């Protein structure tokens, strides 16, 4: 025991009390088998003398271990390591040598790797960015949202506003959101058709888990949002990809698949197809809904940036024309306001929403009720409507500026179509340009944009990527293009 006491290290300047430092290190000796069950500890006076601390400090340390059950006191005999502890063979030696295994780095158990989840998250802190198509948070109605959130935080019954709420989401938000979707998207829904989530990704994950079984066939575009593909692969689905052209997914290919095998779900971004930003043509929309009704598959409609359409009024979603209850419609305020505000929604038949709500409960009991009610207030008062009108004008201007900059300064290096909506330009680079090398050089000049690899998911590189314009001012876009011009001419 005297030898072990020399291994006890006491840091006088530590924020942790000395008695706890002693107790924790004695506990570690017991856990590692250097102090076995039934071993008698030295008296508090003797231990204090060895450690050069006050006897009361050692008394506190022993009392702490007695309270936790690591030690036991026997009247007239002293203090011992609790005899009920199992025998532990020492894993380290008193001379300080120990195993190189570090459980903080590597677990002691095995698990299967998941290559389909190995996709870096977008998180750019660089001065300039041509991102995946994110909103400019500087335009968001932050002051109004802050006031509404503060109101929710400080007023009303605290038991209700700060307690557990409906798993389906705040009723107020579901009410005003149902009205908003009916007015803007041509839906015919009630609050019972709406589930509030923490974003589209959560809505898709819940839908996959609830309605797709391992081995089920899920059809997506050959070019597709990799986040969706990851959810389907994680569920064990058989992922089939169909061609994509300038009018969206080729629905005729889907029909051919349906004639041969059972399809469980089709994932589609019908309004601004991801990643190319093209809209699904009207005849294909009608045929897709007809096929869903005929063959019984689910359409998961990810309407990630419905509000930002510049050519005309936004195209109504598939869900607005769904007469057979085959569409699960999903959107969020992430692209509307800011990625930091994790509020999304799933719209479907009432029995589907109830089923998803029960599943959501074991994943995330509820969302941020205060934030949900704050957004409900902004929706009800028309603040989000006014913000969206302003944002559409601003983003359209930025789209025009950015496309003109690309045409004027980079026309010999890139090809693109001016998008009718959305917040990014699908851009093809000349085949001689290594996008991976170009992005790394751009980062050295404080400019971030994606290499495009994550759009292909195992397919040969198309040498194309999404260049987001919405989150940058015209002046910032000029700097971005100038950096690219210099790098490409170098």
Coordinates of C-alpha atoms in Angstrom, one line a residue:
X1 CA 0.0 0.0 0.0
X2 CA 2.9 2.3 0.7
X3 CA 4.2 1.6 -2.8
X4 CA 0.8 2.4 -4.3
X5 CA 0.6 5.6 -2.3
X6 CA 3.7 6.9 -4.2
X7 CA 1.7 6.7 -7.4
X8 CA -1.0 9.0 -6.0
X9 CA -0.5 12.4 -7.7
X10 CA -2.0 15.5 -6.0
X11 CA -2.3 18.7 -7.9
X12 CA -2.7 21.6 -5.4
X13 CA -3.8 24.0 -8.2
X14 CA -6.5 21.7 -9.6
X15 CA -10.2 22.8 -9.4
X16 CA -11.0 19.3 -8.0
X17 CA -10.7 19.0 -4.2
X18 CA -7.7 17.1 -2.9
X19 CA -9.8 14.5 -1.1
X20 CA -11.6 13.7 -4.4
X21 CA -8.2 13.4 -6.2
X22 CA -7.2 10.8 -3.6
X23 CA -10.5 9.0 -3.6
X24 CA -10.6 8.8 -7.4
X25 CA -7.1 7.4 -7.6
X26 CA -7.7 4.8 -4.9
X27 CA -10.9 3.9 -6.8
X28 CA -8.8 3.4 -10.0
X29 CA -6.4 1.1 -8.1
X30 CA -9.4 -1.0 -7.0
X31 CA -10.8 -1.1 -10.6
X32 CA -7.5 -2.1 -12.1
X33 CA -7.0 -4.9 -9.5
X34 CA -4.1 -3.4 -7.7
X35 CA -6.2 -3.3 -4.5
X36 CA -8.1 -6.5 -4.2
X37 CA -11.3 -7.2 -2.2
X38 CA -10.7 -7.5 1.5
X39 CA -7.4 -5.6 1.4
X40 CA -6.8 -3.5 4.5
X41 CA -6.1 0.1 3.9
X42 CA -3.6 2.1 6.1
X43 CA -5.0 4.3 8.8
X44 CA -6.0 7.8 7.9
X45 CA -3.1 9.1 10.0
X46 CA -0.6 6.9 8.2
X47 CA -2.0 7.7 4.7
X48 CA -1.9 11.4 5.5
X49 CA 1.7 11.1 6.6
X50 CA 2.6 9.3 3.3
X51 CA 0.8 11.8 1.1
X52 CA 1.8 14.9 3.1
X53 CA -1.8 16.1 3.5
X54 CA -4.0 16.8 6.5
X55 CA -5.6 13.8 8.1
X56 CA -9.1 15.2 7.6
X57 CA -8.5 15.2 3.9
X58 CA -7.8 11.4 3.9
X59 CA -10.9 11.0 6.2
X60 CA -13.0 12.7 3.5
X61 CA -11.5 10.5 0.8
X62 CA -12.2 7.3 2.7
X63 CA -15.8 8.5 3.6
X64 CA -16.4 9.2 -0.1
X65 CA -15.4 5.7 -1.1
X66 CA -17.3 4.2 1.8
X67 CA -20.4 6.0 0.6
X68 CA -19.9 4.7 -2.9
X69 CA -19.5 1.1 -1.8
X70 CA -15.8 0.7 -2.7
X71 CA -14.7 0.5 0.9
X72 CA -16.1 -0.9 4.1
X73 CA -15.3 -0.1 7.7
X74 CA -15.0 -2.8 10.4
X75 CA -15.2 -1.6 14.0
X76 CA -11.9 -2.1 15.7
X77 CA -10.2 -3.5 12.7
X78 CA -9.9 -0.6 10.2
X79 CA -11.0 0.2 6.6
X80 CA -10.9 -2.4 3.9
X81 CA -11.7 -2.7 0.2
X82 CA -15.2 -4.0 0.1
X83 CA -15.3 -7.8 0.2
X84 CA -18.3 -8.0 -2.2
X85 CA -16.2 -6.7 -5.1
X86 CA -15.2 -9.4 -7.7
X87 CA -11.6 -10.5 -8.1
X88 CA -9.8 -8.3 -10.6
X89 CA -6.5 -9.2 -12.2
X90 CA -4.2 -6.2 -12.4
X91 CA -3.9 -4.7 -15.9
X92 CA -1.0 -2.4 -15.1
X93 CA 2.2 -2.7 -13.0
X94 CA 3.4 -0.6 -10.2
X95 CA 6.5 0.4 -12.1
X96 CA 4.3 2.5 -14.3
X97 CA 4.3 0.3 -17.4
X98 CA 0.8 -0.3 -18.9
X99 CA -0.9 -1.5 -22.0
X100 CA -0.9 0.7 -25.0
X101 CA -4.7 0.2 -25.5
X102 CA -6.6 3.4 -25.0
X103 CA -10.4 2.9 -24.6
X104 CA -10.9 6.7 -25.2
X105 CA -9.8 6.1 -28.8
X106 CA -10.9 2.5 -29.6
X107 CA -13.7 0.5 -28.1
X108 CA -13.1 -3.0 -26.8
X109 CA -16.0 -4.4 -28.9
X110 CA -16.3 -4.9 -32.6
X111 CA -18.9 -3.4 -35.0
X112 CA -19.4 -3.3 -38.7
X113 CA -18.1 -0.3 -40.6
X114 CA -20.7 1.7 -42.6
X115 CA -19.0 3.1 -45.7
X116 CA -22.2 4.7 -46.9
X117 CA -22.2 7.0 -43.9
X118 CA -18.7 8.2 -44.5
X119 CA -19.6 11.6 -45.9
X120 CA -18.0 14.8 -44.5
X121 CA -20.5 17.3 -43.2
X122 CA -20.5 20.8 -44.7
X123 CA -19.2 23.2 -42.2
X124 CA -17.3 26.0 -43.7
X125 CA -15.7 28.8 -41.6
X126 CA -13.9 30.4 -44.6
X127 CA -14.4 34.1 -45.5
X128 CA -15.9 33.3 -48.9
X129 CA -18.2 30.4 -49.8
X130 CA -20.0 29.0 -52.8
X131 CA -21.8 26.5 -50.7
X132 CA -24.4 23.8 -51.5
X133 CA -27.1 26.4 -51.7
X134 CA -27.7 27.9 -48.2
X135 CA -29.7 31.0 -47.2
X136 CA -28.1 34.2 -46.1
X137 CA -28.8 34.3 -42.3
X138 CA -28.1 38.0 -42.4
X139 CA -31.4 38.5 -44.1
X140 CA -33.4 36.4 -41.6
X141 CA -35.9 38.2 -39.3
X142 CA -33.7 37.5 -36.3
X143 CA -34.9 40.4 -34.1
X144 CA -38.5 39.4 -34.5
X145 CA -37.7 35.8 -33.9
X146 CA -35.7 36.7 -30.8
X147 CA -38.6 38.7 -29.4
X148 CA -41.1 35.9 -30.1
X149 CA -38.8 33.4 -28.5
X150 CA -38.3 35.6 -25.4
X151 CA -42.1 35.9 -25.1
X152 CA -42.4 32.2 -25.2
X153 CA -39.7 31.8 -22.6
X154 CA -41.0 34.2 -20.1
X155 CA -44.8 34.4 -20.4
X156 CA -47.6 31.9 -19.7
X157 CA -47.8 28.9 -17.5
X158 CA -44.2 27.7 -16.9
X159 CA -45.3 24.1 -16.3
X160 CA -46.8 24.0 -19.8
X161 CA -44.3 26.1 -21.8
X162 CA -41.2 24.5 -20.3
X163 CA -42.6 21.0 -19.8
X164 CA -43.3 18.1 -22.1
X165 CA -45.4 18.7 -25.2
X166 CA -47.1 16.9 -28.0
X167 CA -44.8 14.5 -29.8
X168 CA -46.3 15.7 -33.1
X169 CA -45.0 19.2 -32.4
X170 CA -46.5 22.5 -31.0
X171 CA -50.2 22.6 -31.9
X172 CA -50.1 26.3 -32.6
X173 CA -47.3 25.8 -35.2
X174 CA -49.2 22.9 -36.8
X175 CA -52.3 25.0 -37.1
X176 CA -50.7 28.0 -38.7
X177 CA -48.4 25.8 -40.8
X178 CA -51.4 23.9 -42.2
X179 CA -53.1 27.1 -43.2
X180 CA -49.8 28.4 -44.7
X181 CA -49.2 25.2 -46.7
X182 CA -52.9 25.2 -47.9
X183 CA -52.5 28.9 -49.1
X184 CA -49.1 28.6 -50.7
X185 CA -48.8 25.0 -51.9
X186 CA -52.4 24.1 -52.7
X187 CA -52.6 21.4 -50.0
X188 CA -55.8 20.5 -48.2
X189 CA -54.6 19.6 -44.8
X190 CA -55.3 20.0 -41.1
X191 CA -53.0 20.1 -38.1
X192 CA -53.5 16.3 -37.8
X193 CA -51.8 15.9 -41.1
X194 CA -48.6 17.7 -39.9
X195 CA -45.7 16.3 -37.9
X196 CA -43.0 18.9 -36.8
X197 CA -39.4 17.5 -37.0
X198 CA -35.9 18.9 -36.6
X199 CA -35.5 19.2 -40.3
X200 CA -36.0 17.3 -43.6
X201 CA -33.3 14.8 -42.7
X202 CA -35.2 13.7 -39.6
X203 CA -38.5 13.4 -41.6
X204 CA -36.8 11.2 -44.2
X205 CA -35.1 9.0 -41.5
X206 CA -38.4 8.5 -39.7
X207 CA -40.2 7.6 -43.0
X208 CA -37.4 5.2 -44.0
X209 CA -37.6 3.5 -40.6
X210 CA -41.4 3.4 -40.5
X211 CA -42.2 2.3 -44.1
X212 CA -39.1 0.7 -45.7
X213 CA -37.9 -2.8 -44.6
X214 CA -34.5 -4.3 -45.3
X215 CA -34.5 -5.5 -48.9
X216 CA -37.3 -3.2 -50.1
X217 CA -36.6 -1.5 -53.4
X218 CA -36.2 2.3 -53.3
X219 CA -35.8 4.3 -56.5
X220 CA -33.9 7.5 -56.7
X221 CA -32.4 9.6 -59.5
X222 CA -28.9 8.6 -60.8
X223 CA -27.8 12.0 -59.5
X224 CA -29.4 12.5 -56.1
X225 CA -29.0 14.0 -52.6
X226 CA -26.5 11.7 -50.9
X227 CA -28.1 12.4 -47.5
X228 CA -31.2 10.6 -48.8
X229 CA -29.2 7.7 -50.3
X230 CA -27.5 7.3 -46.9
X231 CA -30.8 6.9 -45.1
X232 CA -32.0 4.3 -47.6
X233 CA -28.8 2.3 -47.4
X234 CA -28.7 2.5 -43.7
X235 CA -32.2 0.9 -43.6
X236 CA -30.9 -1.9 -45.8
X237 CA -32.9 -1.0 -48.9
X238 CA -32.2 -2.1 -52.4
X239 CA -31.3 1.3 -54.0
X240 CA -32.1 1.5 -57.7
X241 CA -31.1 4.6 -59.7
X242 CA -32.8 5.8 -62.8
X243 CA -31.6 8.4 -65.3
X244 CA -32.0 12.1 -64.9
X245 CA -32.2 14.6 -67.8
X246 CA -33.1 18.3 -68.2
X247 CA -36.7 17.6 -67.1
X248 CA -35.9 15.6 -63.9
X249 CA -36.1 11.9 -63.4
X250 CA -37.0 9.8 -66.4
X251 CA -40.4 8.4 -65.2
X252 CA -40.5 5.9 -68.1
X253 CA -37.6 4.1 -66.6
X254 CA -39.5 3.9 -63.3
X255 CA -42.5 2.4 -65.1
X256 CA -40.2 -0.3 -66.6
X257 CA -38.9 -1.2 -63.1
X258 CA -42.4 -1.3 -61.7
X259 CA -43.5 -3.8 -64.3
X260 CA -40.6 -6.1 -63.2
X261 CA -40.5 -5.8 -59.5
X262 CA -42.2 -4.4 -56.4
X263 CA -41.1 -0.8 -55.6
X264 CA -41.7 0.5 -52.0
X265 CA -40.6 4.1 -52.2
X266 CA -39.5 6.7 -54.8
X267 CA -37.6 9.7 -53.5
X268 CA -37.9 12.9 -55.5
X269 CA -37.1 16.6 -55.3
X270 CA -39.7 17.6 -57.8
X271 CA -39.5 21.4 -57.6
X272 CA -35.8 22.1 -58.0
X273 CA -34.2 18.7 -58.6
X274 CA -31.1 18.1 -56.5
X275 CA -28.4 18.7 -57.5
X276 CA -29.1 20.0 -60.9
X277 CA -32.0 22.5 -59.9
X278 CA -34.2 21.5 -62.9
X279 CA -38.0 21.1 -62.3
X280 CA -39.9 17.9 -62.9
X281 CA -41.9 18.4 -66.1
X282 CA -45.7 18.5 -65.8
X283 CA -46.4 15.3 -67.7
X284 CA -43.9 13.4 -65.6
X285 CA -45.5 14.6 -62.4
X286 CA -48.9 13.3 -63.6
X287 CA -47.4 10.0 -64.7
X288 CA -45.4 9.6 -61.4
X289 CA -48.6 10.0 -59.4
X290 CA -50.5 7.6 -61.6
X291 CA -47.7 5.0 -61.2
X292 CA -47.8 5.4 -57.5
X293 CA -51.5 4.7 -57.4
X294 CA -51.2 1.8 -59.8
X295 CA -48.3 0.0 -58.2
X296 CA -48.7 1.1 -54.6
X297 CA -45.4 2.7 -53.9
X298 CA -44.8 5.7 -51.6
X299 CA -43.6 9.0 -53.1
X300 CA -41.3 10.9 -50.6
X301 CA -41.4 14.5 -51.9
X302 CA -38.5 16.5 -50.5
X303 CA -39.5 20.2 -51.2
X304 CA -36.3 21.7 -49.8
X305 CA -36.5 25.2 -51.3
X306 CA -40.0 25.6 -52.6
X307 CA -40.2 29.3 -51.8
X308 CA -37.3 30.4 -53.9
X309 CA -38.5 30.3 -57.5
X310 CA -37.7 33.2 -59.9
X311 CA -39.2 32.5 -63.4
X312 CA -42.8 32.5 -62.3
X313 CA -44.9 31.4 -59.4
X314 CA -43.5 28.2 -57.7
X315 CA -44.8 24.9 -59.2
X316 CA -47.3 23.3 -56.8
X317 CA -45.9 20.1 -55.2
X318 CA -47.0 16.6 -56.1
X319 CA -48.8 16.5 -52.8
X320 CA -51.3 19.1 -53.9
X321 CA -52.5 16.7 -56.7
X322 CA -52.3 13.5 -54.7
X323 CA -55.8 12.0 -54.6
X324 CA -54.8 8.6 -53.5
X325 CA -52.7 9.4 -50.4
X326 CA -49.4 8.1 -51.8
X327 CA -47.3 11.2 -51.1
X328 CA -45.3 12.0 -48.0
X329 CA -44.4 15.7 -48.3
X330 CA -41.5 17.1 -46.4
X331 CA -40.0 20.6 -46.0
X332 CA -38.3 22.8 -43.4
X333 CA -37.4 26.3 -42.3
X334 CA -33.7 25.4 -42.5
X335 CA -33.4 26.6 -46.1
X336 CA -36.0 29.4 -45.5
X337 CA -34.4 31.1 -42.5
X338 CA -31.1 29.5 -41.4
X339 CA -29.6 26.0 -41.0
X340 CA -29.3 26.7 -37.2
X341 CA -33.1 26.7 -36.8
X342 CA -33.9 23.0 -36.8
X343 CA -37.6 23.1 -37.6
X344 CA -39.0 21.0 -40.4
X345 CA -42.3 19.3 -41.1
X346 CA -43.8 16.1 -42.6
X347 CA -47.2 16.3 -44.2
X348 CA -49.2 13.1 -44.9
X349 CA -52.4 11.2 -44.2
X350 CA -53.4 11.3 -40.5
X351 CA -52.7 7.6 -39.9
X352 CA -49.2 8.0 -41.4
X353 CA -48.5 11.1 -39.2
X354 CA -49.7 9.2 -36.0
X355 CA -47.4 6.3 -36.9
X356 CA -44.4 8.6 -37.5
X357 CA -45.1 10.5 -34.2
X358 CA -45.0 7.2 -32.2
X359 CA -41.7 6.4 -33.9
X360 CA -40.3 9.9 -33.4
X361 CA -41.0 9.6 -29.6
X362 CA -38.2 7.0 -29.2
X363 CA -35.8 9.0 -31.3
X364 CA -36.4 12.5 -29.9
X365 CA -39.2 13.0 -27.4
X366 CA -40.1 16.4 -28.9
X367 CA -38.6 19.3 -30.6
X368 CA -37.9 22.8 -29.3
X369 CA -41.4 23.8 -28.3
X370 CA -40.4 27.4 -27.6
X371 CA -38.8 27.8 -31.0
X372 CA -41.8 26.1 -32.7
X373 CA -44.2 28.5 -31.0
X374 CA -42.0 31.5 -31.9
X375 CA -42.0 30.5 -35.5
X376 CA -45.8 30.0 -35.3
X377 CA -46.1 33.6 -34.1
X378 CA -44.0 34.9 -37.0
X379 CA -46.1 32.9 -39.5
X380 CA -49.3 34.1 -38.0
X381 CA -48.2 37.7 -38.0
X382 CA -47.1 37.6 -41.6
X383 CA -43.4 38.3 -40.7
X384 CA -42.1 35.2 -42.5
X385 CA -44.3 36.1 -45.6
X386 CA -42.7 39.5 -45.8
X387 CA -39.2 38.1 -45.2
X388 CA -39.7 35.6 -48.0
X389 CA -40.8 38.2 -50.5
X390 CA -37.6 40.2 -49.7
X391 CA -35.4 37.1 -49.8
X392 CA -36.8 36.0 -53.2
X393 CA -36.0 39.5 -54.7
X394 CA -32.5 39.4 -53.1
X395 CA -31.6 35.9 -54.2
X396 CA -32.9 36.5 -57.7
X397 CA -30.6 39.5 -58.0
X398 CA -27.7 37.5 -56.6
X399 CA -28.4 34.7 -59.1
X400 CA -28.3 37.1 -62.0
X401 CA -25.1 38.7 -60.7
X402 CA -23.4 35.4 -60.2
X403 CA -24.4 33.9 -63.5
X404 CA -23.2 37.1 -65.3
X405 CA -19.9 36.8 -63.5
X406 CA -19.5 33.2 -64.5
X407 CA -20.3 34.0 -68.1
X408 CA -18.0 37.0 -68.2
X409 CA -14.9 35.7 -66.4
X410 CA -15.1 31.9 -66.4
X411 CA -16.9 31.0 -69.7
X412 CA -13.8 29.1 -71.0
X413 CA -13.7 26.9 -67.9
X414 CA -17.4 26.3 -67.0
X415 CA -20.7 25.5 -68.5
X416 CA -24.1 26.0 -66.7
X417 CA -27.8 26.8 -67.2
X418 CA -29.3 29.7 -65.3
X419 CA -31.5 28.1 -62.7
X420 CA -35.2 29.0 -62.6
X421 CA -35.1 28.6 -58.8
X422 CA -33.2 27.5 -55.8
X423 CA -30.0 28.9 -54.3
X424 CA -27.2 27.2 -56.3
X425 CA -26.0 26.9 -59.9
X426 CA -25.2 23.4 -61.2
X427 CA -21.8 24.0 -62.8
X428 CA -19.8 21.7 -65.1
X429 CA -16.1 22.4 -65.2
X430 CA -13.8 21.6 -68.1
X431 CA -12.6 18.0 -68.1
X432 CA -9.0 19.2 -67.8
X433 CA -9.7 20.8 -64.4
X434 CA -9.1 18.7 -61.3
X435 CA -11.9 19.9 -59.0
X436 CA -10.4 18.4 -55.9
X437 CA -7.1 20.2 -56.5
X438 CA -9.0 23.4 -57.3
X439 CA -11.0 23.3 -54.1
X440 CA -7.9 22.8 -52.0
X441 CA -6.2 25.8 -53.7
X442 CA -9.3 27.9 -53.2
X443 CA -9.4 27.1 -49.5
X444 CA -5.9 28.6 -49.2
X445 CA -7.4 31.8 -50.5
X446 CA -10.3 31.6 -48.0
X447 CA -12.9 30.3 -50.6
X448 CA -14.9 27.2 -49.9
X449 CA -16.9 25.2 -52.5
X450 CA -17.6 21.4 -52.8
X451 CA -15.5 19.1 -55.0
X452 CA -18.7 17.5 -56.3
X453 CA -17.6 14.0 -55.2
X454 CA -20.5 13.7 -52.8
X455 CA -23.0 14.2 -55.7
X456 CA -21.7 11.0 -57.4
X457 CA -21.6 8.4 -54.6
X458 CA -19.4 5.8 -56.3
X459 CA -20.0 6.9 -59.9
X460 CA -17.3 8.4 -62.1
X461 CA -16.8 12.1 -61.5
X462 CA -18.9 14.4 -63.7
X463 CA -16.6 17.3 -62.9
X464 CA -19.6 19.2 -61.8
X465 CA -20.7 20.7 -58.5
X466 CA -23.3 23.1 -57.0
X467 CA -22.1 26.6 -56.5
X468 CA -24.3 28.4 -54.0
X469 CA -24.9 32.1 -54.5
X470 CA -27.7 33.0 -52.0
X471 CA -25.5 33.2 -48.9
X472 CA -23.1 35.8 -50.5
X473 CA -23.6 39.5 -51.4
X474 CA -22.9 40.6 -54.9
X475 CA -19.6 42.0 -53.7
X476 CA -18.6 38.7 -52.1
X477 CA -19.6 36.9 -55.2
X478 CA -17.3 39.1 -57.2
X479 CA -14.4 38.2 -54.9
X480 CA -15.3 34.5 -55.2
X481 CA -15.2 34.5 -59.0
X482 CA -12.0 36.6 -59.0
X483 CA -10.3 34.0 -56.8
X484 CA -11.4 31.2 -59.1
X485 CA -10.3 33.2 -62.2
X486 CA -6.8 33.7 -60.8
X487 CA -6.5 30.1 -59.8
X488 CA -7.7 28.8 -63.2
X489 CA -5.4 31.1 -65.2
X490 CA -2.4 30.3 -63.0

